[in-house]
PDB file of C-alpha atoms in Angstrom:
ATOM      1  CA  MET A  20       0.000   0.000   0.000  1.00  0.00           C
ATOM      2  CA  PHE A  21       1.266   3.468  -0.808  1.00  0.00           C
ATOM      3  CA  GLY A  22       1.833   6.138   1.805  1.00  0.00           C
ATOM      4  CA  ARG A  23       0.327   9.625   1.766  1.00  0.00           C
ATOM      5  CA  THR A  24       0.157  11.432  -1.533  1.00  0.00           C
ATOM      6  CA  THR A  25       1.223  14.752  -2.991  1.00  0.00           C
ATOM      7  CA  ALA A  26      -0.997  16.065  -5.802  1.00  0.00           C
ATOM      8  CA  GLY A  27      -2.323  12.545  -6.295  1.00  0.00           C
ATOM      9  CA  VAL A  28       1.139  10.995  -6.596  1.00  0.00           C
ATOM     10  CA  PRO A  29       2.073   8.391  -3.948  1.00  0.00           C
ATOM     11  CA  ASN A  30       5.069   9.437  -1.834  1.00  0.00           C
ATOM     12  CA  ASP A  31       6.705   6.089  -2.632  1.00  0.00           C
ATOM     13  CA  TRP A  32       6.819   7.222  -6.265  1.00  0.00           C
ATOM     14  CA  LEU A  33       8.399  10.524  -5.267  1.00  0.00           C
ATOM     15  CA  ARG A  34      11.250   8.648  -3.564  1.00  0.00           C
ATOM     16  CA  ALA A  35      11.686   5.818  -6.057  1.00  0.00           C
ATOM     17  CA  ALA A  36      10.654   7.056  -9.507  1.00  0.00           C
ATOM     18  CA  PRO A  37      12.956   8.824 -11.927  1.00  0.00           C
ATOM     19  CA  LEU A  38      12.270  12.563 -12.270  1.00  0.00           C
ATOM     20  CA  PRO A  39      10.477  12.355 -15.670  1.00  0.00           C
ATOM     21  CA  THR A  40       8.022   9.786 -14.250  1.00  0.00           C
ATOM     22  CA  VAL A  41       7.250  12.076 -11.291  1.00  0.00           C
ATOM     23  CA  LEU A  42       6.707  15.079 -13.586  1.00  0.00           C
ATOM     24  CA  LEU A  43       4.395  13.107 -15.863  1.00  0.00           C
ATOM     25  CA  ALA A  44       2.382  11.856 -12.895  1.00  0.00           C
ATOM     26  CA  LEU A  45       2.042  15.390 -11.488  1.00  0.00           C
ATOM     27  CA  LEU A  46       0.930  16.730 -14.868  1.00  0.00           C
ATOM     28  CA  ALA A  47      -1.622  13.919 -15.205  1.00  0.00           C
ATOM     29  CA  SER A  48      -3.147  14.743 -11.813  1.00  0.00           C
ATOM     30  CA  GLY A  49      -4.731  17.868 -13.337  1.00  0.00           C
ATOM     31  CA  ALA A  50      -5.295  21.387 -12.140  1.00  0.00           C
ATOM     32  CA  PRO A  51      -5.765  22.242  -8.473  1.00  0.00           C
ATOM     33  CA  ALA A  52      -9.281  22.099  -7.071  1.00  0.00           C
ATOM     34  CA  GLN A  53     -11.459  25.188  -7.423  1.00  0.00           C
ATOM     35  CA  THR A  54     -12.945  26.394  -4.132  1.00  0.00           C
ATOM     36  CA  PHE A  55     -16.379  27.947  -3.612  1.00  0.00           C
ATOM     37  CA  THR A  56     -16.815  29.484  -0.160  1.00  0.00           C
ATOM     38  CA  VAL A  57     -20.220  29.497   1.529  1.00  0.00           C
ATOM     39  CA  ASN A  58     -20.551  32.830   3.340  1.00  0.00           C
ATOM     40  CA  THR A  59     -24.221  32.819   4.361  1.00  0.00           C
ATOM     41  CA  THR A  60     -26.733  30.539   6.066  1.00  0.00           C
ATOM     42  CA  SER A  61     -29.374  31.710   3.581  1.00  0.00           C
ATOM     43  CA  ASP A  62     -30.687  29.166   1.064  1.00  0.00           C
ATOM     44  CA  ALA A  63     -31.245  31.855  -1.579  1.00  0.00           C
ATOM     45  CA  ASP A  64     -30.016  31.140  -5.096  1.00  0.00           C
ATOM     46  CA  ASP A  65     -29.365  34.170  -7.284  1.00  0.00           C
ATOM     47  CA  GLY A  66     -27.495  32.037  -9.792  1.00  0.00           C
ATOM     48  CA  ALA A  67     -23.922  32.759  -8.735  1.00  0.00           C
ATOM     49  CA  CYS A  68     -21.575  32.023  -5.860  1.00  0.00           C
ATOM     50  CA  THR A  69     -19.793  35.341  -5.196  1.00  0.00           C
ATOM     51  CA  VAL A  70     -17.800  36.947  -2.396  1.00  0.00           C
ATOM     52  CA  VAL A  71     -20.923  38.993  -1.584  1.00  0.00           C
ATOM     53  CA  HIS A  72     -23.342  36.042  -1.415  1.00  0.00           C
ATOM     54  CA  CYS A  73     -22.678  32.318  -1.715  1.00  0.00           C
ATOM     55  CA  SER A  74     -25.218  29.906  -0.265  1.00  0.00           C
ATOM     56  CA  LEU A  75     -24.556  26.186   0.141  1.00  0.00           C
ATOM     57  CA  ARG A  76     -26.980  25.585  -2.743  1.00  0.00           C
ATOM     58  CA  GLU A  77     -25.014  27.910  -5.054  1.00  0.00           C
ATOM     59  CA  ALA A  78     -21.658  26.503  -3.959  1.00  0.00           C
ATOM     60  CA  ILE A  79     -22.705  22.896  -4.678  1.00  0.00           C
ATOM     61  CA  GLN A  80     -24.059  23.888  -8.111  1.00  0.00           C
ATOM     62  CA  GLU A  81     -20.842  25.658  -9.077  1.00  0.00           C
ATOM     63  CA  ALA A  82     -18.523  23.032  -7.564  1.00  0.00           C
ATOM     64  CA  ASN A  83     -20.376  20.327  -9.507  1.00  0.00           C
ATOM     65  CA  ALA A  84     -19.568  22.196 -12.727  1.00  0.00           C
ATOM     66  CA  VAL A  85     -15.774  21.944 -12.288  1.00  0.00           C
ATOM     67  CA  VAL A  86     -13.365  19.062 -11.793  1.00  0.00           C
ATOM     68  CA  ASP A  87     -12.436  18.513  -8.136  1.00  0.00           C
ATOM     69  CA  GLY A  88     -14.638  21.298  -6.757  1.00  0.00           C
ATOM     70  CA  VAL A  89     -14.380  22.217  -3.086  1.00  0.00           C
ATOM     71  CA  VAL A  90     -17.150  23.742  -0.973  1.00  0.00           C
ATOM     72  CA  ALA A  91     -15.545  25.598   1.936  1.00  0.00           C
ATOM     73  CA  PHE A  92     -17.173  27.704   4.654  1.00  0.00           C
ATOM     74  CA  ASP A  93     -16.501  31.190   6.046  1.00  0.00           C
ATOM     75  CA  ILE A  94     -19.755  32.419   7.571  1.00  0.00           C
ATOM     76  CA  ALA A  95     -19.610  35.661   9.575  1.00  0.00           C
ATOM     77  CA  GLY A  96     -20.750  35.788  13.175  1.00  0.00           C
ATOM     78  CA  PRO A  97     -20.479  33.410  16.087  1.00  0.00           C
ATOM     79  CA  ALA A  98     -20.659  29.683  15.329  1.00  0.00           C
ATOM     80  CA  PRO A  99     -22.362  27.285  15.125  1.00  0.00           C
ATOM     81  CA  HIS A 100     -24.090  28.219  11.864  1.00  0.00           C
ATOM     82  CA  THR A 101     -27.337  26.527  10.857  1.00  0.00           C
ATOM     83  CA  ILE A 102     -28.251  26.213   7.179  1.00  0.00           C
ATOM     84  CA  ARG A 103     -31.918  25.331   6.592  1.00  0.00           C
ATOM     85  CA  PRO A 104     -32.542  24.394   2.955  1.00  0.00           C
ATOM     86  CA  LEU A 105     -36.036  25.240   1.723  1.00  0.00           C
ATOM     87  CA  GLY A 106     -36.130  22.211  -0.580  1.00  0.00           C
ATOM     88  CA  LEU A 107     -33.990  19.615  -2.275  1.00  0.00           C
ATOM     89  CA  LEU A 108     -30.314  20.600  -2.503  1.00  0.00           C
ATOM     90  CA  PRO A 109     -28.455  19.925  -5.771  1.00  0.00           C
ATOM     91  CA  ASP A 110     -27.102  16.393  -6.065  1.00  0.00           C
ATOM     92  CA  VAL A 111     -23.402  16.009  -5.283  1.00  0.00           C
ATOM     93  CA  VAL A 112     -22.072  14.601  -8.553  1.00  0.00           C
ATOM     94  CA  GLY A 113     -18.361  14.864  -7.890  1.00  0.00           C
ATOM     95  CA  PRO A 114     -15.620  14.715  -7.609  1.00  0.00           C
ATOM     96  CA  LEU A 115     -16.462  17.247  -4.943  1.00  0.00           C
ATOM     97  CA  THR A 116     -15.461  17.979  -1.350  1.00  0.00           C
ATOM     98  CA  ILE A 117     -17.862  19.642   1.101  1.00  0.00           C
ATOM     99  CA  ASP A 118     -15.620  20.589   4.000  1.00  0.00           C
ATOM    100  CA  GLY A 119     -17.166  21.984   7.190  1.00  0.00           C
ATOM    101  CA  THR A 120     -13.744  21.908   8.874  1.00  0.00           C
ATOM    102  CA  THR A 121     -12.802  25.012   6.861  1.00  0.00           C
ATOM    103  CA  GLU A 122     -15.143  27.205   8.945  1.00  0.00           C
ATOM    104  CA  PRO A 123     -12.914  29.518  11.035  1.00  0.00           C
ATOM    105  CA  GLY A 124     -12.780  28.334  14.649  1.00  0.00           C
ATOM    106  CA  TYR A 125     -13.234  24.649  13.840  1.00  0.00           C
ATOM    107  CA  LEU A 126     -11.596  22.588  16.602  1.00  0.00           C
ATOM    108  CA  GLY A 127     -12.796  19.039  15.987  1.00  0.00           C
ATOM    109  CA  THR A 128     -16.592  19.235  16.232  1.00  0.00           C
ATOM    110  CA  PRO A 129     -18.884  20.585  13.506  1.00  0.00           C
ATOM    111  CA  LEU A 130     -19.616  24.300  13.349  1.00  0.00           C
ATOM    112  CA  ILE A 131     -21.887  23.911  10.308  1.00  0.00           C
ATOM    113  CA  GLU A 132     -25.321  22.358  10.851  1.00  0.00           C
ATOM    114  CA  LEU A 133     -27.414  21.267   7.873  1.00  0.00           C
ATOM    115  CA  ASP A 134     -30.961  21.269   9.293  1.00  0.00           C
ATOM    116  CA  GLY A 135     -33.669  19.759   7.065  1.00  0.00           C
ATOM    117  CA  SER A 136     -36.668  20.861   9.131  1.00  0.00           C
ATOM    118  CA  LEU A 137     -37.846  23.216   6.328  1.00  0.00           C
ATOM    119  CA  ALA A 138     -36.747  21.137   3.331  1.00  0.00           C
ATOM    120  CA  GLY A 139     -39.796  18.925   2.856  1.00  0.00           C
ATOM    121  CA  ALA A 140     -39.718  15.232   1.914  1.00  0.00           C
ATOM    122  CA  VAL A 141     -36.076  15.006   0.768  1.00  0.00           C
ATOM    123  CA  HIS A 142     -32.684  13.568   1.681  1.00  0.00           C
ATOM    124  CA  GLY A 143     -30.122  15.939   3.174  1.00  0.00           C
ATOM    125  CA  LEU A 144     -27.233  15.463   0.769  1.00  0.00           C
ATOM    126  CA  ASN A 145     -27.822  13.162  -2.177  1.00  0.00           C
ATOM    127  CA  VAL A 146     -24.415  11.924  -3.349  1.00  0.00           C
ATOM    128  CA  ALA A 147     -24.951  10.771  -6.922  1.00  0.00           C
ATOM    129  CA  GLY A 148     -21.418  10.575  -8.295  1.00  0.00           C
ATOM    130  CA  PRO A 149     -18.004   9.132  -7.395  1.00  0.00           C
ATOM    131  CA  ASP A 150     -14.968  10.461  -5.527  1.00  0.00           C
ATOM    132  CA  ASN A 151     -16.579  12.810  -3.009  1.00  0.00           C
ATOM    133  CA  VAL A 152     -15.691  13.851   0.522  1.00  0.00           C
ATOM    134  CA  ILE A 153     -18.263  15.085   3.047  1.00  0.00           C
ATOM    135  CA  ARG A 154     -16.450  16.359   6.130  1.00  0.00           C
ATOM    136  CA  GLY A 155     -17.199  18.153   9.400  1.00  0.00           C
ATOM    137  CA  LEU A 156     -20.971  18.718   9.158  1.00  0.00           C
ATOM    138  CA  ALA A 157     -23.876  18.066  11.509  1.00  0.00           C
ATOM    139  CA  VAL A 158     -26.746  16.772   9.338  1.00  0.00           C
ATOM    140  CA  ASN A 159     -30.165  16.441  10.933  1.00  0.00           C
ATOM    141  CA  ARG A 160     -33.953  16.709  10.723  1.00  0.00           C
ATOM    142  CA  PHE A 161     -34.369  15.636   7.089  1.00  0.00           C
ATOM    143  CA  ALA A 162     -37.568  13.727   6.271  1.00  0.00           C
ATOM    144  CA  PHE A 163     -35.549  10.969   4.615  1.00  0.00           C
ATOM    145  CA  ALA A 164     -31.843  10.130   5.117  1.00  0.00           C
ATOM    146  CA  GLY A 165     -29.373  12.752   6.248  1.00  0.00           C
ATOM    147  CA  LEU A 166     -26.891  11.465   3.650  1.00  0.00           C
ATOM    148  CA  TYR A 167     -27.917   9.314   0.709  1.00  0.00           C
ATOM    149  CA  LEU A 168     -25.031   7.638  -1.131  1.00  0.00           C
ATOM    150  CA  GLY A 169     -26.399   6.334  -4.420  1.00  0.00           C
ATOM    151  CA  THR A 170     -25.034   3.446  -6.476  1.00  0.00           C
ATOM    152  CA  GLN A 171     -22.669   5.794  -8.337  1.00  0.00           C
ATOM    153  CA  ALA A 172     -21.206   7.263  -5.120  1.00  0.00           C
ATOM    154  CA  THR A 173     -18.156   5.002  -5.238  1.00  0.00           C
ATOM    155  CA  ARG A 174     -15.011   6.036  -3.367  1.00  0.00           C
ATOM    156  CA  THR A 175     -16.995   8.587  -1.321  1.00  0.00           C
ATOM    157  CA  VAL A 176     -15.686   9.389   2.151  1.00  0.00           C
ATOM    158  CA  VAL A 177     -17.773  10.729   5.038  1.00  0.00           C
ATOM    159  CA  GLU A 178     -15.664  11.826   7.981  1.00  0.00           C
ATOM    160  CA  GLY A 179     -16.041  13.865  11.144  1.00  0.00           C
ATOM    161  CA  CYS A 180     -19.790  14.349  10.618  1.00  0.00           C
ATOM    162  CA  PHE A 181     -22.500  14.195  13.249  1.00  0.00           C
ATOM    163  CA  ILE A 182     -25.525  12.589  11.602  1.00  0.00           C
ATOM    164  CA  GLY A 183     -28.849  12.890  13.434  1.00  0.00           C
ATOM    165  CA  THR A 184     -27.526  15.084  16.260  1.00  0.00           C
ATOM    166  CA  ASP A 185     -26.867  18.752  16.879  1.00  0.00           C
ATOM    167  CA  VAL A 186     -23.343  20.196  16.493  1.00  0.00           C
ATOM    168  CA  THR A 187     -22.376  19.039  19.997  1.00  0.00           C
ATOM    169  CA  GLY A 188     -23.252  15.434  19.193  1.00  0.00           C
ATOM    170  CA  THR A 189     -25.344  15.229  22.373  1.00  0.00           C
ATOM    171  CA  VAL A 190     -28.839  16.326  21.295  1.00  0.00           C
ATOM    172  CA  ASP A 191     -30.951  13.872  19.273  1.00  0.00           C
ATOM    173  CA  ARG A 192     -32.135  15.544  16.078  1.00  0.00           C
ATOM    174  CA  GLY A 193     -32.732  12.441  14.038  1.00  0.00           C
ATOM    175  CA  ASN A 194     -33.513  12.191  10.367  1.00  0.00           C
ATOM    176  CA  GLY A 195     -36.737  10.488   9.195  1.00  0.00           C
ATOM    177  CA  GLN A 196     -34.895   7.452   7.840  1.00  0.00           C
ATOM    178  CA  ALA A 197     -31.433   6.129   8.635  1.00  0.00           C
ATOM    179  CA  GLY A 198     -28.779   8.776   9.099  1.00  0.00           C
ATOM    180  CA  VAL A 199     -26.783   7.442   6.135  1.00  0.00           C
ATOM    181  CA  VAL A 200     -28.255   5.289   3.381  1.00  0.00           C
ATOM    182  CA  ILE A 201     -25.788   3.499   1.126  1.00  0.00           C
TER     183      ILE A 201
END
């Protein structure tokens, strides 16, 4: 098994491969990920994720449109921050990373809560494509599953999330079905 990687290239290759092989592997790994930063708890969608207004809905839409999109968070005001979608969020088609650990002040427990109490009869995040990472979120109160990993959601990683609880992990805020459906 290979060790950690740099730009998608196993470290073992960096130590053992001749320089041209390393350069070719780095070139093949593609451009760096493009980041879209959620800066509001609003679910409004004006069609663009900008530095003035970028909802989670807008960030997912734009990150889905690029290769290796990243949804980061930088919401003003004291955390935790609760995002209440007013309906079905865009599918996560990937490769895409939704990273709640990027919210300033993150120290190991989620600061971003995805609360489905206003969303209607939907899943929280519907992961419909491969190679995704969902990290550092509290996902609760959706009528169906908090996270739904469809048959195409291969090589998807969910880490550091609290599913069916509040951001402290101590208050039961279950989803209508299982927390995660695979």
